[in-house]
Amino acid sequence: MIFIRFFMPIFFVLVSICFLIGTFHLPKAKLGDPNGPLYFPAGVSIFLLITSFVYLIQEWRQQQKYPEFKRLLSGRTPFLIVSTLVLGLLYALVFLTLGFLVSTTLFLAALLFVINGRSKWLLNLTVAVLFSMSAWVVFSQWLDISLP
Amino acid sequence: MKKWWLAVVVLLLLTSCSSQDAGGPFPSKNIELVAPASPGGGWDTTARAMQKVFDDEGIVKKPIQVINKPGGGGEVGWKYLESRDGHSLAINSSLLITNNLLGQSDLSYQNFTPIAILATEWEAVVVPKGSEINSVKELMTKLKKDPKSLKIGVAPGLGNDDHLSFVQAAKTFGVNVPKLDFLVYKSGGDVATVLLGNHIDAATMSVSEAKEQYKAGRVKILAVSSPKRLKGLEKVPTWKEEGVDMVFPHWRGVMGPPNMSEEEIAYWDQRIGQMVKTDAWKEILKNNEWEPFYKDSGESKKFLEEQYQMYKHLLNDSGLTQ
Amino acid sequence: MGVNVQSMLEGLMTALEPGNLLWLAFGGFLGTIVGMLPGLGPATAVAVLIPITFGMDPTTALIMMAAIYYGAMYGGSRSSILLNTPGDGSAIAATFDGYPMAKKGQAGQALAISAIASLIGGLIAVIGFVLLAKPLAEFALKFGPAEYFLLMLFTLSAIVSLSIGNMTKGFISMSIGLLLSTVGVDLQSGVYRFTFDLPQLSEGVDFLVVIIGIYAVGEVLYNYLTIDQPLDKKKRDVGKIWVTKEQWKRSRWPILRSGPLGFIIGVLPGAGGSIASLLSYTTERQLSKRSDQFGKGAIEGLAAPESANNSASVGALIPLLTMGIPGSGTTAVMLGAIIMLGVKPGPLLFEDNPVMVWSLVNSMFIGNILLVLINILLVGLLVKILDTPPKMLYPLILVLSFVGTFTMNYSVVDFYILLLFGVIGLFMKILKFPIAPLILALIVGADMEQNFRKSLILSDGNLGVFFASPISIVLILMTVLSVCYPLIVNGFKKRKRTVEQRSTNI
């Protein structure tokens, strides 16, 4: 638990430092104040750095508990989260090449199999096909939004 | 749960409908008009206007689809066009040239096939109603004395036509251009708002954005960048009359992907030539306060080259490139 | 402008023509449906439905577009309440108490009160429109860059102050939002910041993608934590679809107060529904005797922002119709569309074409009533969504999030951003970080920075510009108050030795 409690504040400290460094590597403005583009991000990064330290100290002094963390790592949860993310990435990769209809049907079917279980395969397939088709009809045909 | 077979049947029907991509004379499949911006802006309006006229007047028989590809000041849409064939066209404007010159994009006009220049707007210099400045000469004299004395509104970015037309004029008056204070806004509407609220001293915007405010007597237009005085703005002098040898169009055109065949180019020349002659097209131009500025593919090519040289010099003068 | 009774009546007659009524109802219905889909807010809804208006009489077209516009505003909050997935920035505040209400088995009541509140807010705004359009438009012009900067600062501080007992996390969340808002091309100088050479990032991170990522995807991931637990019976219960007397009593004043507030903020170009609804929420929470119930399903916490965001949407039409200046993304799209139809909105529209303007105003009156009817009828249908087994519903929400995201920028890069923020949303929920400050900071951050710098250019670097007008001073005082208020409350509590850790997750 110690790891989790201090991970976030330290993470934010790192984020702010990264932004700060990035800020000073920004190109200079060619017109007007050459440093114009960097005041604001620099200011916010420093503010974030300070608040993150305060957060760190607060975590140190009071024992905050996050009961939900245990659940994050138990049962099916980690598997579900990881597979959702992986499927999402795959969907993004094939979306343009396979086109909307095919990739969405596959994506939805895969998600349903993972979440809803293999035993209901017929229902899963039906929903996947019908839902993707109706989404396609609504967006592409009625709303005239260009889908691949 | 017996509906699943129905779904399969419908799916099969749909796929069979959409796969009619056979050979034959050009165009052999659906036409794509790429608007490299979100719905609502000038590029999108142009694309949708073309779609409407092509379709309503039966000029192009194949179905036409407008595709929005916003991002990177047009770059995302144009990159997409680069990978397509002659059935796809994209809207362009001077940003195609200036993005490249400013180092913001690798693509330039040479990477595409010019098809046509369609229409243009003109640029105007505007001051609030209560301003003590009554002519561009007064304005420029003031700026020459102290370039920071007046704050000038511009949208939507430095290096665009609004900005550069002002730069070109200011330069002929001997103003120290890189020292000018420009306030950059997201849209012409935002510039009009701050101008009406007297928060800025002057603005450079397209005529259409200023005209209604002018007619209501809420702003003064000091000069327009057209070769002759404009209809509805008969009292506003052109830059030429004010002693600046400048005609500055804010044009929009269309282009195709690289390596288009002669046949394809000829097809579009003929169809677009037909389109600009229709009443429907003229009506749209009038409603948007655009002016006819048609150039066919050959003329467009020459025009783009001239524009390239001009913008190169102008951007140098403005201080944006060295 | 002076109320011209004759053109007003003529406008009423035009609005009541059967053809116009039909389009009005149709537009409102379509807007509601489209607004419910994640990512498709009012601006997109109007934009994609524009082709329908081609060839229409301009008045009818304007009536229909306005109907789509506020239909989408109604629709946006449906998904906030039922799925914790706001359809648009202005519907975020509806998740704070609307979703907890739905979870408590009061989905029907939540939907009903939001429709009623929207109706009353809309009606207040239409009356405001009739009486105050011109003077308010002139007042809005007084807002220069400095005033805008301070207004945004005030809104941010008000949102952070919502997370009482958790201010550090509120500030962190806000800072992350502000940093994200700096991604993309810097308007003032044209410098590209933090874009990693991706042209898709040049216009910044789209806040709608972040909203969908954190709320919709994040919520689904978060629900995985409890997915295999037996379902709570209560959750499936949708409750009555009408509010009780007691609930109405509690929401009455918040609705009436938030209407005018939202209206005035809506008139300011660029401020818009997000700020209006969030500010009315914070105001009500600070005024309420039951402020500890806010965020846990307090009905007034839903009623207030709903009233405010609908009246803001009417207010946003004022700069468009009186001056020809679009005050928001949606009105900009509408401007483009009516220009195509040959109408030139501008300062002269009221004088040149009074009947058209008054038909629109009257149609907004009628349209709001129609929309409430549509929405109340839909309640029965919509709550069926909650009957869908979650294991079925989650994949569907995920797919809709992806599709909705794609329709915004037509770019797959947004899918990665969506997933990233889904994970961030999950962790924020587990670690009890408030989400609203991040979203609001991302929405207003870029404008805030630009206005800050413009103020300084205008004043040649003199910081006094932020204290130069009465409006600025008022805004500064309100900002200071909103930051101090929780500190005072905290101090008060510590003395009373109630060490109750409150962490409403908003």
mmCIF file of C-alpha atoms in Angstrom, chain A residues 32-135:
data_model
loop_
_atom_site.group_PDB
_atom_site.id
_atom_site.type_symbol
_atom_site.label_atom_id
_atom_site.label_comp_id
_atom_site.label_asym_id
_atom_site.label_seq_id
_atom_site.Cartn_x
_atom_site.Cartn_y
_atom_site.Cartn_z
ATOM 1 C CA GLY A 32 6.155 39.833 -30.176
ATOM 2 C CA ASP A 33 7.597 38.663 -26.874
ATOM 3 C CA PRO A 34 9.909 35.760 -27.780
ATOM 4 C CA ASN A 35 9.116 34.057 -24.468
ATOM 5 C CA GLY A 36 5.363 34.615 -24.777
ATOM 6 C CA PRO A 37 4.466 30.971 -25.407
ATOM 7 C CA LEU A 38 6.224 29.649 -22.342
ATOM 8 C CA TYR A 39 5.141 31.810 -19.420
ATOM 9 C CA PHE A 40 1.828 30.078 -18.933
ATOM 10 C CA PRO A 41 2.930 26.423 -19.130
ATOM 11 C CA ALA A 42 5.957 27.241 -16.991
ATOM 12 C CA GLY A 43 3.780 28.901 -14.377
ATOM 13 C CA VAL A 44 1.313 26.040 -14.278
ATOM 14 C CA SER A 45 4.103 23.444 -14.067
ATOM 15 C CA ILE A 46 5.600 25.210 -11.079
ATOM 16 C CA PHE A 47 2.165 25.401 -9.458
ATOM 17 C CA LEU A 48 1.682 21.683 -10.056
ATOM 18 C CA LEU A 49 5.118 20.970 -8.596
ATOM 19 C CA ILE A 50 4.228 22.820 -5.408
ATOM 20 C CA THR A 51 0.799 21.225 -5.010
ATOM 21 C CA SER A 52 2.257 17.781 -5.671
ATOM 22 C CA PHE A 53 4.720 18.291 -2.836
ATOM 23 C CA VAL A 54 1.886 19.360 -0.566
ATOM 24 C CA TYR A 55 0.030 16.224 -1.623
ATOM 25 C CA LEU A 56 3.094 14.125 -0.854
ATOM 26 C CA ILE A 57 3.337 15.592 2.610
ATOM 27 C CA GLN A 58 -0.363 15.071 3.210
ATOM 28 C CA GLU A 59 -0.087 11.420 2.245
ATOM 29 C CA TRP A 60 2.830 11.143 4.600
ATOM 30 C CA ARG A 61 1.024 12.611 7.554
ATOM 31 C CA GLN A 62 -2.389 11.070 7.292
ATOM 32 C CA GLN A 63 -3.095 7.472 6.508
ATOM 33 C CA GLN A 64 -5.467 7.686 3.591
ATOM 34 C CA LYS A 65 -6.943 4.390 2.599
ATOM 35 C CA TYR A 66 -8.117 3.447 -0.821
ATOM 36 C CA PRO A 67 -10.060 0.214 -0.347
ATOM 37 C CA GLU A 68 -10.852 0.013 -4.018
ATOM 38 C CA PHE A 69 -7.247 -0.671 -4.849
ATOM 39 C CA LYS A 70 -7.502 -4.213 -3.539
ATOM 40 C CA ARG A 71 -10.365 -4.898 -5.872
ATOM 41 C CA LEU A 72 -8.401 -3.541 -8.792
ATOM 42 C CA LEU A 73 -6.028 -6.450 -8.460
ATOM 43 C CA SER A 74 -8.459 -9.198 -7.579
ATOM 44 C CA GLY A 75 -10.710 -11.525 -9.516
ATOM 45 C CA ARG A 76 -11.399 -10.877 -13.167
ATOM 46 C CA THR A 77 -10.816 -7.138 -12.937
ATOM 47 C CA PRO A 78 -7.195 -6.892 -14.110
ATOM 48 C CA PHE A 79 -7.901 -9.265 -16.961
ATOM 49 C CA LEU A 80 -10.934 -7.266 -18.059
ATOM 50 C CA ILE A 81 -9.146 -3.933 -17.922
ATOM 51 C CA VAL A 82 -6.108 -5.138 -19.807
ATOM 52 C CA SER A 83 -8.123 -6.924 -22.471
ATOM 53 C CA THR A 84 -10.378 -3.902 -22.982
ATOM 54 C CA LEU A 85 -7.337 -1.721 -23.501
ATOM 55 C CA VAL A 86 -5.652 -4.197 -25.830
ATOM 56 C CA LEU A 87 -8.811 -4.629 -27.862
ATOM 57 C CA GLY A 88 -9.185 -0.852 -28.020
ATOM 58 C CA LEU A 89 -5.654 -0.530 -29.368
ATOM 59 C CA LEU A 90 -6.251 -3.259 -31.938
ATOM 60 C CA TYR A 91 -9.470 -1.546 -32.982
ATOM 61 C CA ALA A 92 -7.594 1.715 -33.509
ATOM 62 C CA LEU A 93 -5.005 -0.102 -35.609
ATOM 63 C CA VAL A 94 -7.429 -1.821 -37.968
ATOM 64 C CA PHE A 95 -10.185 0.799 -38.021
ATOM 65 C CA LEU A 96 -9.041 2.547 -41.187
ATOM 66 C CA THR A 97 -7.932 -0.542 -43.090
ATOM 67 C CA LEU A 98 -10.873 -2.827 -42.372
ATOM 68 C CA GLY A 99 -13.453 -0.071 -42.474
ATOM 69 C CA PHE A 100 -16.034 0.864 -39.906
ATOM 70 C CA LEU A 101 -18.509 -1.945 -40.309
ATOM 71 C CA VAL A 102 -16.154 -4.907 -40.134
ATOM 72 C CA SER A 103 -13.829 -3.581 -37.452
ATOM 73 C CA THR A 104 -16.651 -2.411 -35.208
ATOM 74 C CA THR A 105 -18.487 -5.711 -35.437
ATOM 75 C CA LEU A 106 -15.307 -7.576 -34.559
ATOM 76 C CA PHE A 107 -14.434 -5.202 -31.743
ATOM 77 C CA LEU A 108 -17.880 -5.361 -30.204
ATOM 78 C CA ALA A 109 -18.081 -9.120 -30.537
ATOM 79 C CA ALA A 110 -14.690 -9.535 -28.903
ATOM 80 C CA LEU A 111 -15.634 -7.232 -26.042
ATOM 81 C CA LEU A 112 -18.879 -9.080 -25.512
ATOM 82 C CA PHE A 113 -17.108 -12.424 -25.454
ATOM 83 C CA VAL A 114 -14.637 -11.160 -22.901
ATOM 84 C CA ILE A 115 -17.132 -9.431 -20.638
ATOM 85 C CA ASN A 116 -20.357 -11.281 -21.157
ATOM 86 C CA GLY A 117 -18.823 -14.714 -21.394
ATOM 87 C CA ARG A 118 -18.489 -17.361 -24.071
ATOM 88 C CA SER A 119 -21.625 -19.222 -23.115
ATOM 89 C CA LYS A 120 -23.894 -16.598 -24.614
ATOM 90 C CA TRP A 121 -22.206 -16.609 -27.991
ATOM 91 C CA LEU A 122 -25.362 -16.402 -30.064
ATOM 92 C CA LEU A 123 -26.662 -13.384 -28.206
ATOM 93 C CA ASN A 124 -23.240 -11.763 -28.348
ATOM 94 C CA LEU A 125 -22.944 -12.210 -32.071
ATOM 95 C CA THR A 126 -26.444 -10.943 -32.758
ATOM 96 C CA VAL A 127 -25.941 -7.850 -30.669
ATOM 97 C CA ALA A 128 -22.539 -7.173 -32.230
ATOM 98 C CA VAL A 129 -23.826 -7.375 -35.787
ATOM 99 C CA LEU A 130 -27.083 -5.531 -35.219
ATOM 100 C CA PHE A 131 -25.550 -2.802 -33.127
ATOM 101 C CA SER A 132 -22.666 -2.083 -35.499
ATOM 102 C CA MET A 133 -25.025 -2.017 -38.423
ATOM 103 C CA SER A 134 -27.445 0.353 -36.792
ATOM 104 C CA ALA A 135 -24.587 2.567 -35.646
#
